[in-house]
């Protein structure tokens, strides 16, 4: 004997109307037969039998309103079985329901405690390793050297993207790689970001270690579903089975006079998402050390470069094994009066501002974030505890930007140390214009940072 | 096929009892497709599909207990209760999901084929999609990439005639989806997806083509889903007669059963298989209902992998 229960036909359905019986007592019922129709506020649905037997009892008559999900509505008997008294079914216990009823049990209290326990953020205590000899290197060369070094070390690492091979890179970042590694490992793709990004994600899930070059991150918007929904979330959704060791890299933010569609800073977009690491290098050392770490990382890493920085020269360690850890900020310039936090090209803007401020007698501490997720908030908080003032600098838009996040975390963790409200310096809240004068007016300049500091110092 | 059918009926029942949450897309009616294709595959070949995925998982050999426990959101589910009906995986069985974004699995599947090509292995990837997904831009991008790079990928369009409530005629100007790869010279055939032997024969040819280094292949399986798009779909876009016609005259399991009897397999043997399947599925359902929910600490696991070499 089998009970037929009032089914739930959507996640939100709690009750419905039993509109019509399509079988009558004594009818034979086979799995899949439609036996009744029920109505909810959204739709009329058919109830199909799951079990076989003879319909021996109808417990809820046609036209009955408000029949709760899981109420027995009929009884099926096996061949020759006599109808029997119907015991009440054990209803599945809904946790949400028991909470509504008021009061939490012990497990719920413990669960809630576990749920709010986010991984701790602490400042790194060990000093950064000293790497010895350096030589002047452009950011462009540093990026190329990083890829070449990792491709030599691991045969599963390969580079793909538009114009990366025969053309030697739209911005010449992959110069010489095709010659050294051949077309199997330096793969030109057609202009098809969505498709080749998905393909690279699949290759990574299968255990390879792709580096995907986007000609610019503006074009990665065509592929952002694959970056977020596939690369970033699948490890979690697979209960830890499907890792995705992949690097998405390319220039991010404004270049020069290329207007709004080619000039966007995606830092806060990607940094918003759990499952990704997000890196934004400034110097050649950042570029080389962090890109090598990104390629070795078993997780998807979004690596936000900057076109204007490509040609700039910085001293870069020459050690064979040079590597920088993801998730550690760097104090570029120490100071005791104000903390200026920046990333990517804005570190240079902040350093220029710090020079001007120094001439005015204000010593600014400039922090280069280097990684935006996981954020090294510990280094920022420790600095603010010394300076009591915070200015953030970013090229992207102010609304829900990186500066907003840093300011909020500092307020949460070091409110009592602050002597003034944090100040954000950011690109203007407009699509970036083309005209030279307008573009300059829209992007943060050293003078903006100086003015921001002078407001609070 | 019978295992998938009984599994899906049970999943639908558990959904009706409120034990399965969210969306639940049943595979009932389409069983011959995955079974016929899977039998053409070799160890190491990869499989990927979209969200109507329970059948694919069982066909690759994943355990009914683990799949059903994921449906009920319990700790021993394949994704430890964090994926649900649409997002399950098994590295052991080379099943790469279970993807919720329509069409995304086709590009990812192309990447699985890329990995075989890169490594010089003889393995083949099978990327399933519905006929609804076949209109996505990234599907055509994938066709181009796979043909350009000669990737060993079998694309299987499961044409069950309706993408949710929109019939294929209202969604696709292409009247023969098997030819959707024609601009890239991808060979394609239409197959009676209700006939497991026809599916198997077509899949063998497709897999052999890919394994021999000839690039991708496209199979359009003409199939039918008996149930709604998901559990909450009243299916008013088609007639009851249309569904009954397919069920009564084209059911893949009924046909396979008749064929086995014709070949002389004793009725008693079929009955014993039916009993075995029933026991297996009932056990999975019990397991899925009695297993514990995931520990609250699971919230914070599997977000990032630890770095093996910093």
XYZ file of C-alpha atoms in Angstrom:
767
model
C 0.000 0.000 0.000
C 1.428 3.384 -1.010
C 0.276 6.840 -0.122
C 0.142 9.527 -2.768
C 1.149 12.837 -1.230
C 0.278 16.346 -2.295
C 3.387 17.277 -4.279
C 5.301 20.534 -4.249
C 5.733 21.702 -7.813
C 8.031 24.612 -7.152
C 10.514 25.521 -4.421
C 8.098 28.075 -2.984
C 4.828 26.116 -3.096
C 3.391 25.322 0.329
C -0.214 24.511 -0.589
C -2.513 24.216 -3.557
C -6.016 23.358 -4.715
C -6.844 19.815 -5.710
C -8.729 20.755 -8.858
C -9.665 17.455 -10.442
C -9.203 13.711 -10.142
C -8.453 12.012 -13.462
C -8.572 8.501 -11.991
C -11.317 7.016 -9.905
C -11.339 4.421 -7.147
C -10.596 0.997 -8.554
C -8.609 2.267 -11.540
C -5.232 0.737 -12.288
C -2.436 3.255 -12.065
C 0.950 2.962 -13.748
C 4.048 5.018 -13.055
C 3.826 8.180 -15.136
C -0.002 8.216 -15.399
C -1.595 11.566 -14.751
C -3.884 11.009 -11.796
C -4.956 14.506 -10.788
C -4.651 18.197 -11.507
C -3.690 20.725 -8.914
C -3.778 24.495 -9.053
C -1.465 26.988 -7.448
C -1.565 30.749 -7.717
C 0.815 30.437 -10.671
C -0.302 27.477 -12.715
C -2.348 24.329 -13.116
C -0.172 21.236 -12.973
C -0.659 17.551 -13.477
C 0.186 15.063 -10.775
C 1.819 11.958 -12.163
C 1.885 8.651 -10.341
C 5.310 7.487 -9.287
C 4.255 4.052 -8.069
C 2.015 1.370 -9.497
C -1.132 -0.112 -8.073
C -4.890 0.177 -7.848
C -6.360 3.469 -6.656
C -8.032 2.223 -3.490
C -8.843 5.429 -1.644
C -9.205 9.134 -2.426
C -8.477 11.105 0.726
C -8.895 14.650 -0.581
C -11.862 15.395 -2.793
C -12.011 17.464 -5.966
C -12.166 21.217 -5.468
C -10.504 21.212 -2.049
C -8.566 24.444 -1.483
C -5.446 24.967 0.604
C -4.183 21.389 0.601
C -0.767 21.502 2.279
C 2.208 19.968 0.500
C 2.836 16.403 1.662
C -0.748 15.799 2.794
C -1.806 12.248 1.775
C -4.333 12.670 -1.039
C -4.869 9.080 -2.127
C -3.851 5.489 -1.491
C -2.592 2.955 -4.021
C -2.885 -0.757 -3.194
C -0.915 -3.542 -4.737
C -2.838 -6.270 -6.591
C -4.986 -8.208 -4.135
C -4.064 -6.023 -1.168
C -6.876 -4.842 1.033
C -7.201 -1.130 1.745
C -5.995 -0.392 5.250
C -6.202 2.482 7.670
C -3.869 5.249 6.637
C -1.145 6.230 9.068
C -0.064 9.840 9.015
C 3.133 10.250 7.020
C 6.283 11.536 8.611
C 6.659 15.035 7.233
C 10.160 16.124 6.297
C 11.382 18.597 8.843
C 12.027 22.005 7.396
C 14.786 23.945 9.123
C 13.435 27.251 7.915
C 10.099 26.288 9.361
C 11.450 25.485 12.783
C 13.219 28.831 12.892
C 10.016 30.619 12.029
C 8.382 28.830 14.908
C 10.759 30.740 17.154
C 13.860 29.754 19.067
C 17.009 28.117 17.807
C 18.279 24.761 18.858
C 21.903 24.219 19.847
C 23.016 23.118 16.431
C 21.511 26.214 14.831
C 23.374 28.468 17.243
C 26.636 26.628 16.595
C 26.018 26.726 12.855
C 25.455 30.442 12.918
C 28.709 30.943 14.794
C 30.570 28.849 12.227
C 28.951 30.710 9.363
C 30.115 34.163 10.436
C 33.669 32.996 11.053
C 35.326 34.418 7.964
C 39.013 33.694 7.394
C 41.048 36.131 9.486
C 43.030 38.941 7.935
C 46.344 39.586 9.647
C 49.318 41.675 8.644
C 52.277 39.652 7.441
C 54.868 39.513 10.167
C 57.850 38.202 8.225
C 59.738 40.850 6.240
C 59.783 40.479 2.489
C 62.665 38.401 1.190
C 65.681 40.324 -0.116
C 66.411 39.174 -3.664
C 69.828 40.726 -4.252
C 71.011 41.995 -7.623
C 68.622 43.892 -9.891
C 68.743 45.319 -13.376
C 66.650 47.952 -15.148
C 63.759 46.135 -16.808
C 60.578 47.332 -18.466
C 57.270 45.965 -17.223
C 56.805 44.504 -20.718
C 60.056 42.503 -20.446
C 59.259 41.439 -16.893
C 55.936 39.959 -17.955
C 57.499 38.127 -20.883
C 60.335 36.804 -18.710
C 57.862 35.558 -16.119
C 55.877 33.588 -18.708
C 59.008 32.211 -20.329
C 60.428 31.078 -16.991
C 57.229 29.276 -16.017
C 56.802 27.724 -19.459
C 60.333 26.345 -19.190
C 59.572 24.936 -15.758
C 56.206 23.325 -16.510
C 55.193 21.743 -19.801
C 51.502 22.163 -18.933
C 51.774 25.972 -19.027
C 50.757 27.549 -22.333
C 49.738 30.973 -23.598
C 46.714 31.665 -25.741
C 44.978 34.762 -27.025
C 44.586 37.080 -29.952
C 47.867 37.916 -31.738
C 50.039 36.325 -29.040
C 52.071 34.128 -31.383
C 52.926 35.229 -34.914
C 52.255 38.913 -34.271
C 54.321 38.664 -31.031
C 51.528 40.207 -28.969
C 49.325 43.217 -29.661
C 51.435 45.058 -27.067
C 54.510 42.884 -27.665
C 54.287 41.187 -24.295
C 54.797 37.740 -25.840
C 57.795 38.807 -27.922
C 59.977 35.807 -28.684
C 57.771 33.189 -27.015
C 56.605 31.583 -30.265
C 60.220 31.094 -31.334
C 61.153 29.455 -28.067
C 58.060 27.363 -27.390
C 56.416 26.796 -30.767
C 52.780 27.027 -31.883
C 51.557 24.207 -29.649
C 52.254 26.283 -26.522
C 51.834 29.795 -27.886
C 48.408 29.647 -29.448
C 46.882 32.325 -31.654
C 43.109 32.420 -31.326
C 40.503 34.034 -33.499
C 38.654 37.083 -32.116
C 36.291 35.021 -30.049
C 36.752 35.874 -26.376
C 33.730 34.021 -25.053
C 34.635 30.831 -26.875
C 38.362 30.742 -26.230
C 37.969 31.718 -22.576
C 35.546 28.849 -22.050
C 37.925 26.565 -23.903
C 40.815 27.640 -21.670
C 38.690 27.064 -18.566
C 37.948 23.543 -19.787
C 41.639 22.919 -20.441
C 42.411 24.097 -16.899
C 39.728 21.824 -15.419
C 41.395 18.992 -17.314
C 44.674 19.828 -15.552
C 46.544 22.130 -17.946
C 47.693 25.602 -16.837
C 46.564 28.121 -19.424
C 47.569 31.776 -19.513
C 44.827 33.649 -21.352
C 45.847 37.012 -22.744
C 43.034 39.450 -23.328
C 44.093 42.151 -25.749
C 42.515 44.399 -23.143
C 40.271 43.598 -20.202
C 37.510 45.567 -21.889
C 37.125 42.626 -24.274
C 37.025 40.164 -21.399
C 33.506 41.401 -20.707
C 32.501 39.164 -23.630
C 33.818 36.285 -21.550
C 33.058 37.372 -18.015
C 30.492 34.601 -17.562
C 33.196 31.992 -18.088
C 35.558 33.822 -15.707
C 33.053 34.163 -12.867
C 30.499 31.403 -13.295
C 32.839 28.716 -14.594
C 36.396 29.467 -13.449
C 35.701 31.067 -10.068
C 32.706 29.051 -8.825
C 33.244 25.513 -10.012
C 35.655 24.465 -7.274
C 33.013 25.323 -4.699
C 30.102 23.899 -6.652
C 31.975 20.636 -7.161
C 32.763 20.181 -3.489
C 36.463 20.747 -4.161
C 36.858 18.418 -7.165
C 37.265 20.773 -10.091
C 40.160 23.133 -9.613
C 40.843 25.669 -12.333
C 44.512 26.731 -12.448
C 44.354 29.573 -14.966
C 45.641 33.121 -15.396
C 43.593 35.772 -17.172
C 45.918 38.641 -17.995
C 46.070 41.773 -20.102
C 45.985 45.547 -19.887
C 43.274 47.053 -17.701
C 42.119 50.631 -17.231
C 42.679 53.712 -19.332
C 45.361 53.727 -21.995
C 45.538 57.072 -23.746
C 42.810 58.698 -25.818
C 40.960 55.496 -26.644
C 37.647 56.563 -25.058
C 35.144 54.839 -22.834
C 34.804 51.339 -24.342
C 38.560 50.807 -24.224
C 39.247 52.520 -20.886
C 37.748 50.827 -17.882
C 39.256 49.660 -14.624
C 37.742 46.268 -13.742
C 39.485 45.929 -10.392
C 36.394 46.157 -8.235
C 34.364 43.926 -10.569
C 36.700 40.970 -10.196
C 37.795 41.683 -6.624
C 34.120 41.351 -5.654
C 34.041 37.627 -6.430
C 35.039 34.785 -4.096
C 36.903 32.031 -5.923
C 39.182 34.432 -7.776
C 42.516 35.952 -6.898
C 43.040 39.423 -8.319
C 46.464 40.935 -8.832
C 47.345 44.446 -10.046
C 51.112 44.962 -10.384
C 52.808 48.343 -10.542
C 56.547 47.866 -11.065
C 58.589 45.426 -13.120
C 59.371 43.451 -9.985
C 55.638 43.229 -9.201
C 54.926 42.160 -12.756
C 57.535 39.440 -12.851
C 57.282 38.116 -9.315
C 53.514 38.127 -9.164
C 52.911 36.738 -12.644
C 55.154 33.789 -11.831
C 53.192 33.242 -8.630
C 49.912 33.572 -10.530
C 50.912 30.935 -13.070
C 51.887 28.549 -10.263
C 48.744 29.222 -8.287
C 46.195 26.383 -8.390
C 43.320 28.901 -8.565
C 42.008 31.252 -11.229
C 43.946 34.522 -11.091
C 42.869 37.745 -12.780
C 46.056 39.664 -13.522
C 45.331 43.322 -14.279
C 48.164 45.019 -16.137
C 48.343 48.591 -17.414
C 49.255 49.569 -20.937
C 50.955 52.832 -19.969
C 53.195 50.989 -17.511
C 54.375 48.444 -20.121
C 57.132 50.739 -21.378
C 58.255 52.017 -17.973
C 61.556 50.835 -16.541
C 62.111 49.725 -12.946
C 64.857 47.802 -11.205
C 63.898 44.145 -11.159
C 65.609 41.296 -9.285
C 67.588 39.014 -11.544
C 67.537 35.921 -9.305
C 66.395 32.806 -11.191
C 63.875 31.909 -8.527
C 62.491 35.427 -7.961
C 58.847 35.233 -6.965
C 56.485 37.472 -4.993
C 53.694 36.058 -2.860
C 50.127 36.873 -3.894
C 48.267 38.646 -1.102
C 51.031 40.880 0.217
C 51.095 44.646 -0.136
C 54.336 46.645 -0.238
C 55.150 49.890 1.509
C 56.745 51.825 -1.346
C 57.572 54.870 0.740
C 57.397 55.127 4.520
C 55.866 58.163 6.214
C 54.138 59.068 9.453
C 51.486 61.681 8.603
C 49.087 59.963 6.234
C 48.615 56.551 4.575
C 48.022 56.629 0.823
C 46.804 53.308 -0.614
C 46.969 52.675 -4.354
C 47.385 49.920 -6.937
C 48.685 49.606 -10.485
C 49.495 52.875 -12.275
C 48.036 54.926 -9.417
C 50.986 53.885 -7.227
C 53.109 56.143 -9.441
C 50.592 58.969 -9.042
C 50.630 58.483 -5.282
C 54.445 58.501 -5.170
C 54.561 61.763 -7.148
C 52.042 63.277 -4.757
C 54.141 62.084 -1.814
C 57.160 63.942 -3.196
C 55.170 67.166 -3.461
C 53.803 66.641 0.032
C 57.288 66.010 1.407
C 58.357 69.418 0.069
C 55.454 70.815 2.098
C 56.590 68.980 5.210
C 54.014 66.177 5.070
C 55.436 62.651 5.133
C 53.052 60.291 3.335
C 53.305 56.510 3.577
C 52.500 55.004 0.168
C 51.181 51.446 0.068
C 51.170 49.505 -3.192
C 48.414 46.917 -2.727
C 49.752 44.612 -5.478
C 46.935 42.119 -4.779
C 43.268 43.144 -4.537
C 41.941 39.719 -3.538
C 42.950 38.444 -1.068
C 43.457 41.986 0.188
C 46.381 42.631 2.544
C 44.262 44.804 4.801
C 46.591 44.024 7.700
C 49.387 46.115 6.204
C 46.966 48.989 5.573
C 45.498 48.839 9.076
C 48.937 48.750 10.724
C 49.967 51.777 8.674
C 46.821 53.717 9.583
C 47.489 52.960 13.246
C 50.770 54.843 12.798
C 49.501 57.724 10.628
C 45.849 58.034 11.731
C 44.832 59.206 8.263
C 43.820 57.359 5.083
C 43.608 58.378 1.435
C 42.813 55.809 -1.252
C 43.694 56.307 -4.904
C 42.260 54.390 -7.864
C 41.687 55.014 -11.521
C 38.298 53.291 -11.545
C 34.965 54.800 -10.680
C 34.329 55.732 -7.046
C 30.971 53.967 -6.660
C 31.488 50.601 -4.902
C 35.148 50.868 -5.771
C 38.301 49.470 -4.195
C 38.692 52.672 -2.156
C 35.229 52.233 -0.662
C 36.117 48.714 0.431
C 39.455 49.711 1.964
C 37.947 52.690 3.782
C 35.186 50.530 5.229
C 37.560 47.814 6.392
C 39.817 50.420 8.019
C 36.798 51.932 9.757
C 35.799 48.476 11.003
C 39.275 47.572 12.220
C 40.943 50.879 13.195
C 38.163 53.392 13.791
C 39.647 54.559 17.085
C 42.977 55.332 15.443
C 41.506 57.588 12.748
C 41.853 61.326 13.324
C 39.913 62.243 10.190
C 37.427 60.645 7.800
C 39.086 58.586 5.035
C 39.196 60.297 1.646
C 38.786 58.583 -1.712
C 40.518 59.742 -4.873
C 39.049 58.026 -7.930
C 38.335 58.522 -11.606
C 35.327 60.739 -12.215
C 31.971 58.994 -12.292
C 31.650 59.334 -16.087
C 32.454 57.152 -19.110
C 36.003 58.176 -20.024
C 35.924 60.880 -22.743
C 38.165 61.041 -25.814
C 39.197 64.723 -25.938
C 42.659 65.239 -24.455
C 41.588 67.933 -22.036
C 38.486 66.064 -20.890
C 40.339 62.780 -20.436
C 42.930 64.485 -18.259
C 40.173 66.040 -16.169
C 38.586 62.634 -15.563
C 41.627 60.637 -14.353
C 43.305 61.096 -10.965
C 46.391 63.318 -11.103
C 49.073 63.780 -8.405
C 47.535 67.161 -7.583
C 44.226 65.479 -6.701
C 46.025 63.289 -4.198
C 47.871 66.256 -2.719
C 44.564 68.114 -2.339
C 42.925 65.079 -0.736
C 45.748 64.772 1.784
C 45.692 68.486 2.569
C 42.006 68.202 3.454
C 42.806 65.939 6.392
C 46.407 66.761 7.369
C 18.164 3.331 -19.190
C 15.874 1.815 -16.657
C 18.161 2.959 -13.848
C 17.952 6.532 -15.114
C 14.159 6.319 -15.556
C 13.567 5.008 -12.052
C 16.066 7.450 -10.588
C 14.327 10.390 -12.200
C 10.883 9.236 -11.107
C 12.181 8.993 -7.573
C 13.869 12.403 -7.820
C 10.561 13.867 -8.955
C 8.835 12.215 -6.030
C 11.347 13.594 -3.539
C 10.942 16.998 -5.132
C 7.209 16.730 -4.629
C 7.840 15.987 -0.962
C 9.932 19.129 -0.627
C 13.154 17.197 -0.093
C 14.782 18.468 -3.273
C 15.080 22.227 -3.602
C 15.574 24.745 -6.362
C 15.259 23.572 -9.920
C 15.036 19.944 -10.887
C 15.168 19.072 -14.591
C 14.242 15.485 -15.275
C 15.661 13.388 -18.107
C 12.712 11.019 -18.479
C 12.228 10.098 -22.146
C 15.780 10.939 -23.241
C 17.560 7.976 -21.639
C 18.642 6.306 -24.888
C 20.852 9.273 -25.764
C 23.327 9.135 -22.898
C 23.310 5.351 -22.691
C 24.001 4.888 -26.399
C 26.741 7.508 -26.427
C 28.405 6.367 -23.211
C 28.716 2.811 -24.503
C 30.787 4.167 -27.394
C 33.363 5.795 -25.093
C 36.694 4.502 -23.831
C 38.367 4.980 -20.443
C 39.700 8.529 -20.111
C 37.153 10.086 -22.465
C 35.480 13.094 -20.879
C 31.801 14.022 -20.636
C 30.224 17.398 -19.939
C 26.649 18.635 -20.118
C 24.290 21.330 -18.933
C 21.781 21.229 -16.100
C 19.564 18.310 -17.203
C 22.370 16.108 -16.015
C 21.194 13.268 -13.783
C 21.095 10.803 -16.665
C 24.585 11.705 -17.806
C 25.984 11.192 -14.336
C 24.426 7.763 -13.926
C 25.569 6.796 -17.425
C 29.184 7.649 -16.601
C 28.904 5.289 -13.639
C 28.424 7.789 -10.840
C 26.680 6.287 -7.830
C 22.917 6.885 -7.469
C 23.457 7.438 -3.736
C 25.870 10.325 -4.276
C 23.713 11.944 -6.942
C 20.486 11.617 -4.955
C 22.190 12.898 -1.792
C 23.323 15.963 -3.703
C 19.728 16.528 -4.816
C 18.622 16.560 -1.198
C 21.557 18.835 -0.279
C 23.302 16.373 2.023
C 26.949 15.996 3.032
C 27.746 12.804 1.053
C 26.434 14.319 -2.193
C 28.884 14.539 -5.060
C 29.362 18.267 -4.437
C 29.063 17.946 -0.657
C 25.704 19.646 -0.864
C 27.082 22.799 -2.444
C 26.094 22.223 -6.059
C 22.640 20.673 -6.213
C 20.820 19.160 -9.169
C 22.519 21.254 -11.834
C 26.106 21.211 -10.589
C 27.679 17.845 -9.937
C 31.032 16.478 -11.006
C 33.174 13.386 -10.739
C 36.836 13.565 -11.582
C 37.031 9.811 -11.069
C 34.406 9.174 -13.762
C 35.640 11.994 -16.004
C 32.320 13.777 -15.671
C 32.999 17.512 -15.825
C 29.500 18.786 -14.886
C 26.631 19.663 -14.568
C 26.667 23.405 -15.655
C 23.885 25.870 -14.993
C 24.626 28.462 -17.663
C 23.108 27.423 -20.977
C 25.876 26.912 -23.531
C 28.844 27.451 -21.208
C 29.524 23.717 -21.075
C 30.076 23.625 -24.836
C 33.102 25.936 -24.683
C 34.410 24.159 -21.612
C 33.932 20.794 -23.331
C 35.906 22.143 -26.266
C 38.654 22.885 -23.748
C 38.547 19.280 -22.519
C 39.123 18.245 -26.119
C 41.901 20.836 -26.345
C 43.624 19.194 -23.375
C 43.555 15.819 -25.156
C 44.969 17.424 -28.273
C 47.661 19.299 -26.295
C 48.758 16.142 -24.533
C 48.667 14.064 -27.665
C 46.307 11.569 -26.024
C 43.763 9.557 -27.995
C 40.908 10.604 -25.734
C 37.740 12.260 -26.915
C 35.503 14.774 -25.144
C 31.714 14.662 -25.462
C 29.899 17.967 -24.995
C 26.133 17.651 -24.701
C 23.711 20.526 -25.162
C 20.016 20.985 -25.665
C 18.668 22.342 -28.922
C 17.940 25.554 -27.029
C 21.598 25.979 -26.110
C 22.614 25.327 -29.688
C 21.688 28.924 -30.545
C 24.182 30.428 -28.104
C 26.995 32.421 -29.647
C 29.705 30.581 -27.769
C 28.513 27.294 -29.266
C 29.321 28.579 -32.739
C 32.571 30.066 -31.446
C 33.425 26.627 -30.101
C 32.587 24.939 -33.420
C 34.981 27.311 -35.148
C 37.760 26.756 -32.605
C 37.381 22.981 -32.618
C 37.361 22.787 -36.397
C 40.288 25.204 -36.699
C 42.405 23.260 -34.212
C 41.033 19.821 -35.149
C 39.997 19.091 -31.584
C 38.592 15.652 -30.692
C 35.160 16.804 -29.561
C 31.827 15.111 -30.178
C 29.069 17.704 -29.885
C 25.728 16.119 -29.053
C 22.635 18.251 -29.511
C 19.811 16.646 -27.565
C 16.883 18.023 -29.516
C 13.907 17.364 -27.256
C 11.905 19.913 -29.254
C 11.418 22.485 -26.501
C 13.836 24.912 -24.883
C 11.747 25.421 -21.756
C 8.448 26.477 -23.398
C 9.769 27.544 -26.796
C 9.591 24.971 -29.565
C 12.642 24.489 -31.745
C 10.713 25.903 -34.704
C 10.190 29.148 -32.814
C 13.810 29.358 -31.638
C 15.997 28.247 -34.499
C 15.895 29.198 -38.174
C 17.979 26.096 -38.809
C 15.712 23.174 -39.700
C 18.461 20.586 -39.411
C 20.606 21.195 -36.366
C 23.024 18.430 -37.314
C 24.203 20.781 -40.049
C 24.878 23.686 -37.667
C 28.596 22.924 -37.958
C 28.505 22.927 -41.760
C 30.160 26.351 -42.205
C 33.192 24.887 -40.459
C 32.914 21.576 -42.334
C 32.028 19.683 -39.142
C 30.305 16.472 -40.207
C 26.935 15.958 -38.585
C 24.079 13.471 -38.628
C 20.554 13.319 -37.294
C 19.844 10.298 -35.146
C 16.684 8.729 -33.741
C 17.470 9.535 -30.125
C 14.667 7.252 -28.904
C 16.470 4.190 -30.281
C 19.451 3.215 -28.167
C 21.003 1.053 -30.882
C 20.790 3.838 -33.457
C 22.356 6.230 -30.965
C 25.126 3.805 -30.196
C 25.971 3.190 -33.841
C 26.074 6.915 -34.597
C 28.163 7.639 -31.507
C 30.679 4.955 -32.431
C 31.189 6.527 -35.830
C 31.494 9.999 -34.316
C 33.947 8.931 -31.636
C 36.084 7.026 -34.160
C 36.191 10.119 -36.370
C 37.447 12.244 -33.475
C 39.854 9.655 -32.129
C 41.485 9.355 -35.535
C 42.436 13.038 -35.443
C 39.839 14.287 -37.912
C 38.490 17.056 -35.703
C 35.023 17.529 -34.210
C 31.756 15.768 -35.050
C 28.159 16.773 -34.492
C 25.273 14.480 -33.557
C 21.712 15.722 -33.413
C 19.635 13.380 -31.289
C 15.924 13.641 -32.000
C 14.515 12.952 -28.586
C 11.699 13.954 -26.275
C 11.242 14.806 -22.635
C 8.054 13.526 -21.086
C 8.104 15.849 -18.116
C 8.106 19.635 -18.027
C 11.270 21.678 -18.468
C 11.627 21.663 -14.709
C 9.356 20.457 -11.948
C 7.524 23.783 -11.852
C 6.685 23.787 -15.555
C 2.993 23.136 -16.324
C 3.940 22.348 -19.953
C 0.995 24.107 -21.575
C 2.966 24.676 -24.789
C 2.320 21.153 -26.067
C -0.652 18.845 -26.174
C -1.254 15.870 -23.958
C -1.717 13.823 -27.125
C 1.774 14.706 -28.306
C 3.286 13.498 -25.033
C 1.165 10.310 -25.011
C 2.114 9.541 -28.589
C 5.815 9.645 -27.727
C 5.356 7.710 -24.504
C 3.222 4.985 -25.941
C 4.824 4.498 -29.322
C 8.426 5.716 -29.072
C 9.552 4.973 -25.554
C 13.218 3.912 -25.622
C 12.900 1.527 -22.689
C 9.761 -0.217 -23.935
C 11.440 -0.652 -27.302
C 14.668 -1.989 -25.815
C 12.700 -4.401 -23.639
C 10.798 -5.747 -26.641
C 14.026 -6.117 -28.578
C 15.643 -8.069 -25.753
C 12.673 -10.424 -25.564
C 12.812 -10.867 -29.321
C 16.485 -11.784 -29.000
C 15.499 -14.492 -26.560
C 16.359 -12.935 -23.212
C 13.998 -14.596 -20.742
C 11.266 -12.471 -19.192
C 12.434 -13.584 -15.751
C 15.851 -12.092 -16.378
C 14.357 -8.727 -17.316
C 12.167 -8.865 -14.250
C 15.181 -9.482 -12.071
C 16.971 -6.473 -13.615
C 13.879 -4.385 -12.888
C 13.889 -5.542 -9.285
C 17.594 -4.851 -8.957
C 17.134 -1.308 -10.271
C 14.209 -0.714 -7.945
C 16.276 -1.795 -4.956
C 19.213 0.349 -6.027
C 17.084 3.463 -6.432
C 15.146 2.924 -3.212
C 18.455 2.555 -1.422
C 19.697 5.806 -2.978
C 16.526 7.590 -1.917
C 16.803 6.296 1.644
C 20.453 7.293 1.750
C 19.617 10.763 0.440
C 16.952 11.275 3.077
C 18.837 9.920 6.061
C 22.293 11.385 5.401
C 23.185 14.493 7.393
C 23.187 17.988 6.001
C 26.642 19.479 5.414
C 28.442 20.843 8.420
C 28.225 24.626 8.728
C 32.010 24.774 8.357
C 31.541 23.604 4.744
C 30.476 27.171 3.952
C 34.130 28.189 3.958
C 35.747 25.226 2.241
C 36.511 24.745 -1.461
C 36.611 28.453 -2.274
C 40.314 28.424 -3.065
C 42.854 25.623 -3.219
C 45.897 25.829 -0.993
C 48.981 26.810 -2.871
C 51.198 23.746 -3.184
C 54.277 25.748 -4.201
C 54.090 29.420 -3.236
